[in-house]
XYZ file of C-alpha atoms in Angstrom:
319
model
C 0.000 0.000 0.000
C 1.764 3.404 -1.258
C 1.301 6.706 1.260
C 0.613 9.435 -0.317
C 2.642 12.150 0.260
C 0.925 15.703 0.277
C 2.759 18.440 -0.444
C 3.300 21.543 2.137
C 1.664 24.724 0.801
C 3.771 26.792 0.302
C 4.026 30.266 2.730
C 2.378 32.639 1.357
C 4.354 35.908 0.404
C 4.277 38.825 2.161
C 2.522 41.447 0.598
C 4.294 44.055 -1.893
C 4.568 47.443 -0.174
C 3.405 50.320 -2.086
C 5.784 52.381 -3.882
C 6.508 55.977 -1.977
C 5.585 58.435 -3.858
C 9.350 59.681 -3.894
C 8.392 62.277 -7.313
C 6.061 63.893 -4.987
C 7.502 64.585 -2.203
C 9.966 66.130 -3.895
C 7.855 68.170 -6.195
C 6.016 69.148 -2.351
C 9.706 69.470 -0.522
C 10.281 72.011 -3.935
C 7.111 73.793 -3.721
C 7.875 74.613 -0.312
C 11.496 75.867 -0.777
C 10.078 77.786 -3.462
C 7.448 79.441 -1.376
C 10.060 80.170 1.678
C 12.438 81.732 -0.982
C 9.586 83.933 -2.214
C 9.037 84.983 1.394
C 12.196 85.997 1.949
C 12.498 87.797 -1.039
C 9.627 89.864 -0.094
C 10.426 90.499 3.458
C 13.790 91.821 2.463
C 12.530 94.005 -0.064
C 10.126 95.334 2.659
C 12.868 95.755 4.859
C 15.012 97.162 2.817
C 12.507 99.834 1.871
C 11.892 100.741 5.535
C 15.325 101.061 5.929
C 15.767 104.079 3.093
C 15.290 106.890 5.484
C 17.774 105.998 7.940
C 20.569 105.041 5.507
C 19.147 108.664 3.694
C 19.618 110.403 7.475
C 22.831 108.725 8.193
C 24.555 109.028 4.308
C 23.446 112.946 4.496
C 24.771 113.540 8.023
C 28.495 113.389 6.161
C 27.997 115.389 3.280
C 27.965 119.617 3.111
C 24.354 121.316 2.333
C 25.187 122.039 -1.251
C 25.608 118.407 -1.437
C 22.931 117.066 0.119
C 20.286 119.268 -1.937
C 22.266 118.557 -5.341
C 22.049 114.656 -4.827
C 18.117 114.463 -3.220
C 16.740 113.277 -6.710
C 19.641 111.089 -7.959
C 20.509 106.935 -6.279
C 23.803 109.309 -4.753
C 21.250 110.475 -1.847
C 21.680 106.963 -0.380
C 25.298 106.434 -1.036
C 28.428 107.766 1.010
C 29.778 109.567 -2.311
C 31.257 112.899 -3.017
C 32.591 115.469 0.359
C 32.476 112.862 2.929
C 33.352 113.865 6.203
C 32.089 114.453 9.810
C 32.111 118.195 10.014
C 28.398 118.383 10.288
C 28.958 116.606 13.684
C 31.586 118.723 15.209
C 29.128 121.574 13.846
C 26.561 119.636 16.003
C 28.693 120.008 19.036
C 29.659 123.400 18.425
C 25.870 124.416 17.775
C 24.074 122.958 20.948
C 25.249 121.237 24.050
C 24.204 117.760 23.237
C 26.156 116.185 26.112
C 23.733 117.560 28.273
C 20.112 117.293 26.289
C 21.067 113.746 25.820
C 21.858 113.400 29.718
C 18.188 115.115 30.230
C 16.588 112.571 27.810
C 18.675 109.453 29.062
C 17.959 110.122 32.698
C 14.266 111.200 31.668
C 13.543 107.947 29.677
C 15.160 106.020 32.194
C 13.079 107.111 35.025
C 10.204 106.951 33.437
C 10.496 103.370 31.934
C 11.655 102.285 35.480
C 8.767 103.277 37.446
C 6.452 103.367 35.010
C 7.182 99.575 34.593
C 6.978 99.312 38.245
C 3.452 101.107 38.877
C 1.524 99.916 35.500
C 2.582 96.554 36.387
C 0.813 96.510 39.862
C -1.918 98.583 38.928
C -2.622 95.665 36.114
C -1.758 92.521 38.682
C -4.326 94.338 41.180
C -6.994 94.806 38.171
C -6.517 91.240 36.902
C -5.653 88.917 39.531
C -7.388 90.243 42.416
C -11.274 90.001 42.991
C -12.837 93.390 44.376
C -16.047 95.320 43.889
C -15.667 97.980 40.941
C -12.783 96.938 39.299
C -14.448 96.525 35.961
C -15.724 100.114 36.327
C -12.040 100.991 37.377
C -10.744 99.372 34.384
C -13.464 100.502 32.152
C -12.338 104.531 33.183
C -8.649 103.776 32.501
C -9.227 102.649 28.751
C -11.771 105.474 28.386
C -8.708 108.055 29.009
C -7.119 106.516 25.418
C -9.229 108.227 23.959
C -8.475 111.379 25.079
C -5.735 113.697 23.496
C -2.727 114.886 25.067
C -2.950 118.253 23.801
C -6.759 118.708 25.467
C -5.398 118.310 28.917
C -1.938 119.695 28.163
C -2.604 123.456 29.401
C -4.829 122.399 32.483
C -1.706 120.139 33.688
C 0.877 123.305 33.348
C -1.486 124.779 35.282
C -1.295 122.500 38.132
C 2.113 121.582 38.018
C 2.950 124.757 38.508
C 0.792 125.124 42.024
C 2.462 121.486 43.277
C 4.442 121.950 46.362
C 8.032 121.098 46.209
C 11.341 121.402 47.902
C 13.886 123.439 46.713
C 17.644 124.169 47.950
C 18.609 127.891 48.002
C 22.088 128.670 49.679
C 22.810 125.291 51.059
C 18.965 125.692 52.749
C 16.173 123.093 52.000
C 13.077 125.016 51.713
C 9.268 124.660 50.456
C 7.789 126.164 47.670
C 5.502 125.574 45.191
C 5.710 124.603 41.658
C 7.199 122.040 39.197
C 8.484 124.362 36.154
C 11.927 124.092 34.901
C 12.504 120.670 37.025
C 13.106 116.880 36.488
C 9.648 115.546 37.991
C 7.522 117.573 36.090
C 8.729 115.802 32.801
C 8.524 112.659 34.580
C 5.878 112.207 37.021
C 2.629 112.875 35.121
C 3.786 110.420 32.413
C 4.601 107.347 34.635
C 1.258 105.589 34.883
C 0.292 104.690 31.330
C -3.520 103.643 30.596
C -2.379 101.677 27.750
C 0.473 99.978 29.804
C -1.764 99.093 32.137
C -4.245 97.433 30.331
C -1.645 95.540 28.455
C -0.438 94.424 31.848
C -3.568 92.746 32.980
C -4.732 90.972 29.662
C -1.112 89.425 30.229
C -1.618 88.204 33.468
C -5.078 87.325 32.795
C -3.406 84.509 30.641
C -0.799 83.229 33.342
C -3.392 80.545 35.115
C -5.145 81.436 38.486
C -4.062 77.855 40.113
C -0.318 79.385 40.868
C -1.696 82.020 42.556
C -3.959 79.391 44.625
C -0.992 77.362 45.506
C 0.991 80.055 46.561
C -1.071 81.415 48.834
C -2.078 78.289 50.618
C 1.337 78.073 51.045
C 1.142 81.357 52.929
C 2.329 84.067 50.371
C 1.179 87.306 50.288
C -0.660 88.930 46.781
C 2.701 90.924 46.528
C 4.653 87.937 46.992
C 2.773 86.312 44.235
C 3.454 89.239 42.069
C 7.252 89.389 42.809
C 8.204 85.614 42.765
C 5.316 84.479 40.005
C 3.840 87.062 38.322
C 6.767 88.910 37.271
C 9.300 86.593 36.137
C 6.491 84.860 34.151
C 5.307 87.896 31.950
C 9.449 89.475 30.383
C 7.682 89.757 26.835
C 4.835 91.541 28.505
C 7.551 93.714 30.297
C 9.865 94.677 27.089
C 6.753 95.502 25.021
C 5.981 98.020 27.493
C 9.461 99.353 27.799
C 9.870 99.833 24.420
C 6.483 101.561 23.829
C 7.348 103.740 27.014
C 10.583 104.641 25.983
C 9.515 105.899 22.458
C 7.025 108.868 23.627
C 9.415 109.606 26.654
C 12.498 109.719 24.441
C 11.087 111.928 21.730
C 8.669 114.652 23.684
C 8.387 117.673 22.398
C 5.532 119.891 23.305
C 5.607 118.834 27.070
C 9.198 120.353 27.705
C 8.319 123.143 25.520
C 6.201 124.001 27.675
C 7.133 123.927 31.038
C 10.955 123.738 30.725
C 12.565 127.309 29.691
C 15.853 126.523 31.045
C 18.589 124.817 28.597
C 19.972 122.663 31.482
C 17.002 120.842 31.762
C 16.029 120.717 28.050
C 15.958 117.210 26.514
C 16.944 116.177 23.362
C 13.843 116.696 21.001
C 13.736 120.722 22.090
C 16.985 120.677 20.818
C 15.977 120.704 17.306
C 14.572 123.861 17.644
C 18.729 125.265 17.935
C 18.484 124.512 13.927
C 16.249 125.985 12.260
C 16.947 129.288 13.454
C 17.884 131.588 10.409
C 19.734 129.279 7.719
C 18.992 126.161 8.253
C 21.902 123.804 8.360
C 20.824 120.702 7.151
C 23.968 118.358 7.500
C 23.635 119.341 10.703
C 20.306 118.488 11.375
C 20.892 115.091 9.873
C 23.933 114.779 11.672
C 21.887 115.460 14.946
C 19.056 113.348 14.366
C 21.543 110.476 13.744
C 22.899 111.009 16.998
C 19.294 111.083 18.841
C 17.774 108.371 16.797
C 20.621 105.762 17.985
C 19.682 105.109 21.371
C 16.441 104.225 19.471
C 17.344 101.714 17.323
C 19.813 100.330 20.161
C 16.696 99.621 22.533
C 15.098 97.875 19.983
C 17.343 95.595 18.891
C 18.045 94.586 22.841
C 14.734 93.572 23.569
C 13.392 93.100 19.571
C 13.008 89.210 20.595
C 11.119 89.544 23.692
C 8.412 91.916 22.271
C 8.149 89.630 18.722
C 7.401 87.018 21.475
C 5.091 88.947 23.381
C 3.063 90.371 19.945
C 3.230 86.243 18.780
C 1.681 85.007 22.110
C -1.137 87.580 22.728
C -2.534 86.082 19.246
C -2.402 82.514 20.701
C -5.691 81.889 22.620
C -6.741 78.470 24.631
């Protein structure tokens, strides 16, 4: 009797993967470049077009009048050609005492970025992280005052800084008197609490969450405790954006020390232009000057350029 023998099947093989689409991915990975390359493109054009004006004020800064007025409608305007030199900034010098309007500004600005950073900040931790009856109303009045224009309530302040009681060394003698004119504060005080900083404060720290705040003070912290340790070193973009939007009005006001500073000691940079336009105007000069004023400027910026991109990004971002 023959066995039959069956034969094992045989294994069956494994399926055939599908082919990657290598053609497009590449046409998508191209598409892409493309795209970025565009972007760039653009972007640089933009910036280079922003840019014209302060390679105009900087390249006309080192060439003489006759210069400057021959080459406005020519491509030389923006190009270090011709009588280069740096007379129009020793003419600067000799014209106005910038040393000290940029000391005024500097210490100014300074002051009144450093409170004002310091008081907007609490007044927005108190209006956003603290519960109490009429803050909305509180908060409502301080964006109402956006709306209102410096130059309406610019005569009724000189009016009252010049009744505010102050004290005032004559012949080694501390004394009282009354009024702000010609002084430091009075270009820095009314300017330190900012409605706009303010409000910019507390929709930040509306977005840090409320559980910190919970933990810290069943751990016993007080509310300024919780600003100082948590509040604060959770919200830097929050605090350059305000520094830099501070330090722009403060650096270049004009109208405000007009008014109520007559003395040239005390005199900040922007009245200084004023020294220029007096019978011929000199207008290397004046580009020469507003190169040196506009510096400090860009120099701010591009310190703390990262923090308030960052800040601008993340006040978009909701959830």
């Amino acid at each position: 009797m023959t066995a039959t023998v069956t034969p094992a099947p045989a294994p069956a093989s494994a399926p055939a993967s599908a082919p990657r689409p290598v053609r497009k991915d590449a046409s998508e990975r191209r598409r892409r470049r493309i795209g970025k390359i565009l972007m760039y493109v653009v972007m640089s054009g933009f910036g280079v077009l922003f840019l014209f004006p302060l390679v105009f004020m900087f390249v006309s800064s080192l060439k003489p009048d006759a210069q400057i007025l021959r080459d406005v409608n020519s491509p030389a305007s923006f190009l270090p050609v011709g009588d280069i030199s740096l007379d129009n900034y020793f003419g600067v010098f000799d014209r106005v005492p910038v040393a000290q309007f940029m000391f005024n500004s500097v210490l100014v600005t300074v002051l009144t970025v450093g409170l004002g950073l310091i008081v907007n900040s609490m007044a927005g931790f108190a209006l956003s992280r603290l519960r109490w009856k009429g803050r909305l109303v509180v908060m409502a009045l301080i964006i109402a005052t956006l709306i209102v224009p410096f130059e309406t309530i610019a005569v009724p302040m000189v009016y009252w800084v010049s009744h505010l009681p102050t004290l005032v060394m004559e012949g080694g003698v501390l004394k009282y008197d009354f009024g702000w004119l010609n002084t430091y504060q009075v270009q820095i005080v009314p300017f330190i609490a900012n409605a706009f900083s303010i409000f910019l404060f507390a929709q930040y720290f509306s977005t840090i969450p409320a559980s910190l705040d919970e933990a810290a003070r069943i751990d016993g912290a007080s509310w300024f405790t919780v600003y100082r340790r948590i509040i604060v070193p959770l919200s830097g973009p929050a605090f350059a954006t305000v520094a830099i939007l501070t330090f722009l009005p403060a650096w270049n006001q004009y109208l405000w020390p007009l008014m109520v500073v007559q003395k040239e000691g005390l005199r900040p940079v922007m009245v200084g232009m004023q020294y220029f336009f007096q019978l011929n105007t000199a207008w290397g000069e004046v580009m020469a000057y507003t190169s040196l004023i506009t510096l400090p400027v860009l120099i701010v910026f591009l310190v703390f350029q990262r923090a308030f991109v960052s800040s601008i990004a993340a006040s978009g971002v909701k959830g």
